[in-house]
Amino acid sequence: MKPFSDACEENKQPILEVISSYFSKSESILEIGSGTGQHAVFFAQQLPQVHWYCSDQEFYHDGIKQWLVDYTGTNLSGPLKLDVNQASWPNKTWPEKNFDGIFSANTAHIMSWPEVESMFTGVGKHLKTGGYFCLYGPFNYDGQYSSESNQRFDQFLKARDPLSGIRDLNDLKVLAAKCGLKLIKDHEMPVNNRTLVWQKS
């Protein structure tokens, strides 16, 4: 059965409204952590000028392929095998190219902090100068939760995996600066989520 995420279905349009302006002049976008593949298909359809490369750990590839097989356009590739735990990027399946933009949704709070560090390091390496990295999900501010629902969600995450959890924006800024990335916009999104937009200097 084709995998389906209610969250992807609900947030795809609000996310599109944000990322479309940043990716309007882009030719190639890498999605880190494509999950079910729903976002990849929808964004490729809505941004026909962009070639969208979806990626994830190999475990998720069969589900992603079930979504991609029905897509009739020519601007969607993947899924690429990408695991941020890899000691070095690129691995053998990484494209021999850098990207105009990079997108990731609901990944930073699932990853451990070392994995978040690896993701930002990879983005810093593979994002072209001036390109945008759009990161969607829940985030904390100055060590505080932005809502009670996010606090409950964080408790759920940590009960399942103590290394996961909602990340604080200040910590991400410090990490991003080391990777040549600067936060240029913090977009408020539905259901207490945000889209953080970083630009490579």
Coordinates of C-alpha atoms in Angstrom, one line a residue:
M1 CA 0.0 0.0 0.0
K2 CA 1.3 3.5 -0.9
P3 CA 2.4 5.3 2.3
F4 CA 0.4 8.3 3.2
S5 CA 1.1 11.1 5.7
D6 CA -1.8 13.3 6.9
A7 CA 0.7 16.0 8.0
C8 CA 2.2 16.1 4.5
E9 CA -1.2 16.5 2.9
E10 CA -2.1 19.3 5.4
N11 CA 1.1 21.3 5.2
K12 CA 2.1 21.0 1.6
Q13 CA 0.2 24.1 0.4
P14 CA 1.3 26.4 3.2
I15 CA 4.9 25.3 2.6
L16 CA 4.6 25.8 -1.1
E17 CA 3.5 29.4 -0.6
V18 CA 6.7 30.1 1.3
I19 CA 9.3 28.2 -0.6
S20 CA 8.1 29.1 -4.1
S21 CA 9.5 32.6 -3.8
Y22 CA 12.9 31.4 -2.7
F23 CA 13.1 28.6 -5.3
S24 CA 11.5 30.6 -8.2
K25 CA 14.8 31.1 -10.0
S26 CA 16.3 27.7 -9.0
E27 CA 17.0 24.9 -11.4
S28 CA 17.8 22.1 -8.9
I29 CA 16.4 21.5 -5.5
L30 CA 17.5 18.7 -3.1
E31 CA 15.0 17.4 -0.6
I32 CA 16.6 15.8 2.5
G33 CA 14.3 13.2 4.2
S34 CA 11.6 12.8 1.6
G35 CA 9.7 10.4 3.8
T36 CA 6.6 9.2 1.9
G37 CA 7.4 11.1 -1.3
Q38 CA 4.2 13.2 -1.1
H39 CA 6.0 16.5 -0.8
A40 CA 8.4 15.7 -3.7
V41 CA 5.6 14.9 -6.1
F42 CA 3.5 17.9 -5.1
F43 CA 6.4 20.4 -5.2
A44 CA 7.6 19.0 -8.6
Q45 CA 4.1 19.5 -10.0
Q46 CA 3.8 23.0 -8.7
L47 CA 7.3 24.2 -9.5
P48 CA 7.8 22.9 -13.1
Q49 CA 10.8 25.0 -13.7
V50 CA 12.7 23.2 -10.9
H51 CA 14.2 19.8 -11.0
W52 CA 13.4 18.2 -7.7
Y53 CA 15.7 15.5 -6.3
C54 CA 14.2 13.5 -3.4
S55 CA 16.4 11.6 -1.0
D56 CA 16.2 9.5 2.2
Q57 CA 17.6 6.5 3.9
E58 CA 17.2 3.4 1.9
F59 CA 14.6 2.0 4.2
Y60 CA 12.1 4.6 2.8
H61 CA 12.8 4.2 -0.8
D62 CA 10.1 1.6 -1.7
G63 CA 7.4 3.9 -0.4
I64 CA 8.8 6.9 -2.2
K65 CA 9.0 5.0 -5.4
Q66 CA 5.3 4.2 -5.1
W67 CA 4.6 7.9 -5.3
L68 CA 7.1 8.7 -8.0
V69 CA 5.9 6.0 -10.4
D70 CA 2.6 7.8 -10.9
Y71 CA 4.3 11.2 -11.7
T72 CA 4.3 11.9 -15.4
G73 CA 6.6 15.0 -15.4
T74 CA 10.3 15.0 -16.2
N75 CA 11.5 17.3 -13.3
L76 CA 11.6 14.7 -10.5
S77 CA 14.4 12.4 -9.7
G78 CA 15.3 9.9 -7.0
P79 CA 15.0 8.7 -4.4
L80 CA 18.7 9.2 -3.8
K81 CA 20.3 7.2 -1.0
L82 CA 21.2 9.9 1.6
D83 CA 21.9 9.1 5.3
V84 CA 23.3 12.0 7.3
N85 CA 25.1 9.5 9.4
Q86 CA 27.5 8.9 6.6
A87 CA 31.0 9.9 7.6
S88 CA 31.4 12.0 4.6
W89 CA 29.2 13.6 1.9
P90 CA 28.9 12.8 -0.9
N91 CA 28.6 9.0 -0.8
K92 CA 28.7 6.9 -4.0
T93 CA 25.0 7.7 -4.9
W94 CA 25.3 11.4 -4.3
P95 CA 24.9 13.5 -7.5
E96 CA 28.1 15.0 -8.8
K97 CA 26.7 18.5 -8.4
N98 CA 25.7 21.2 -6.0
F99 CA 22.2 22.5 -5.7
D100 CA 20.5 25.9 -6.2
G101 CA 18.3 25.1 -3.1
I102 CA 17.8 22.5 -0.4
F103 CA 14.6 21.7 1.4
S104 CA 13.8 19.5 4.4
A105 CA 10.6 19.1 6.5
N106 CA 10.1 17.5 9.9
T107 CA 13.6 16.1 10.1
A108 CA 15.6 18.1 12.7
H109 CA 13.5 17.0 15.6
I110 CA 13.7 13.4 14.6
M111 CA 17.4 13.4 14.3
S112 CA 19.9 13.3 17.1
W113 CA 22.0 16.5 17.5
P114 CA 25.1 15.0 15.8
E115 CA 22.8 14.1 12.9
V116 CA 21.5 17.7 12.7
E117 CA 25.1 18.8 12.7
S118 CA 25.9 16.4 9.8
M119 CA 22.8 17.6 7.9
F120 CA 23.9 21.3 8.2
T121 CA 27.5 20.4 7.2
G122 CA 26.2 18.6 4.1
V123 CA 24.0 21.5 3.2
G124 CA 26.9 23.9 3.6
K125 CA 28.9 21.7 1.2
H126 CA 26.3 21.1 -1.5
L127 CA 24.3 24.4 -1.6
K128 CA 25.5 26.9 -4.1
T129 CA 26.6 30.3 -2.9
G130 CA 23.5 32.5 -2.6
G131 CA 21.2 29.5 -2.5
Y132 CA 18.5 28.9 0.1
F133 CA 18.0 26.1 2.6
C134 CA 14.3 25.9 3.7
L135 CA 13.8 23.9 6.9
Y136 CA 10.3 23.2 8.1
G137 CA 9.2 22.0 11.5
P138 CA 8.7 23.0 15.2
F139 CA 11.4 25.0 16.9
N140 CA 12.1 26.4 20.3
Y141 CA 13.1 30.0 21.1
D142 CA 15.5 30.9 23.9
G143 CA 15.0 27.5 25.5
Q144 CA 11.2 28.0 25.6
Y145 CA 8.5 26.1 23.8
S146 CA 6.3 28.1 21.4
S147 CA 3.2 26.3 22.5
E148 CA 1.9 23.7 24.9
S149 CA 1.3 21.3 22.0
N150 CA 4.9 21.5 21.0
Q151 CA 5.9 20.8 24.6
R152 CA 3.8 17.6 24.6
F153 CA 5.2 16.7 21.2
D154 CA 8.7 17.1 22.5
Q155 CA 8.0 14.9 25.5
F156 CA 6.6 12.3 23.1
L157 CA 9.7 12.4 20.9
K158 CA 12.1 12.1 23.8
A159 CA 10.1 9.2 25.3
R160 CA 10.5 7.4 22.0
D161 CA 14.1 8.4 21.4
P162 CA 16.0 10.4 24.0
L163 CA 18.4 11.7 21.4
S164 CA 15.6 13.4 19.4
G165 CA 13.6 16.5 20.3
I166 CA 12.6 20.0 19.2
R167 CA 15.7 22.1 18.4
D168 CA 16.3 25.6 19.7
L169 CA 16.8 28.3 17.1
N170 CA 19.8 29.8 18.9
D171 CA 21.6 26.5 18.7
L172 CA 20.8 26.2 15.0
K173 CA 22.1 29.7 14.3
V174 CA 25.5 28.9 15.9
L175 CA 25.7 25.6 13.9
A176 CA 24.6 27.2 10.7
A177 CA 27.2 30.0 11.0
K178 CA 29.9 27.4 11.1
C179 CA 28.6 26.0 7.8
G180 CA 28.4 29.4 6.0
L181 CA 24.6 29.7 6.4
K182 CA 22.8 32.8 7.7
L183 CA 19.1 32.9 8.8
I184 CA 17.3 35.5 6.7
K185 CA 13.7 34.7 7.4
D186 CA 11.6 32.9 10.0
H187 CA 8.1 32.2 8.6
E188 CA 5.2 31.4 10.9
M189 CA 3.3 28.3 9.7
P190 CA 0.1 26.6 10.8
V191 CA -0.1 24.2 13.8
N192 CA 2.8 25.9 15.6
N193 CA 5.4 25.1 13.0
R194 CA 7.9 27.4 11.2
T195 CA 9.8 27.5 8.0
L196 CA 13.4 28.8 8.6
V197 CA 15.1 30.1 5.5
W198 CA 18.9 30.1 5.5
Q199 CA 21.1 31.5 2.8
K200 CA 24.6 30.4 1.9
S201 CA 27.0 33.3 2.0

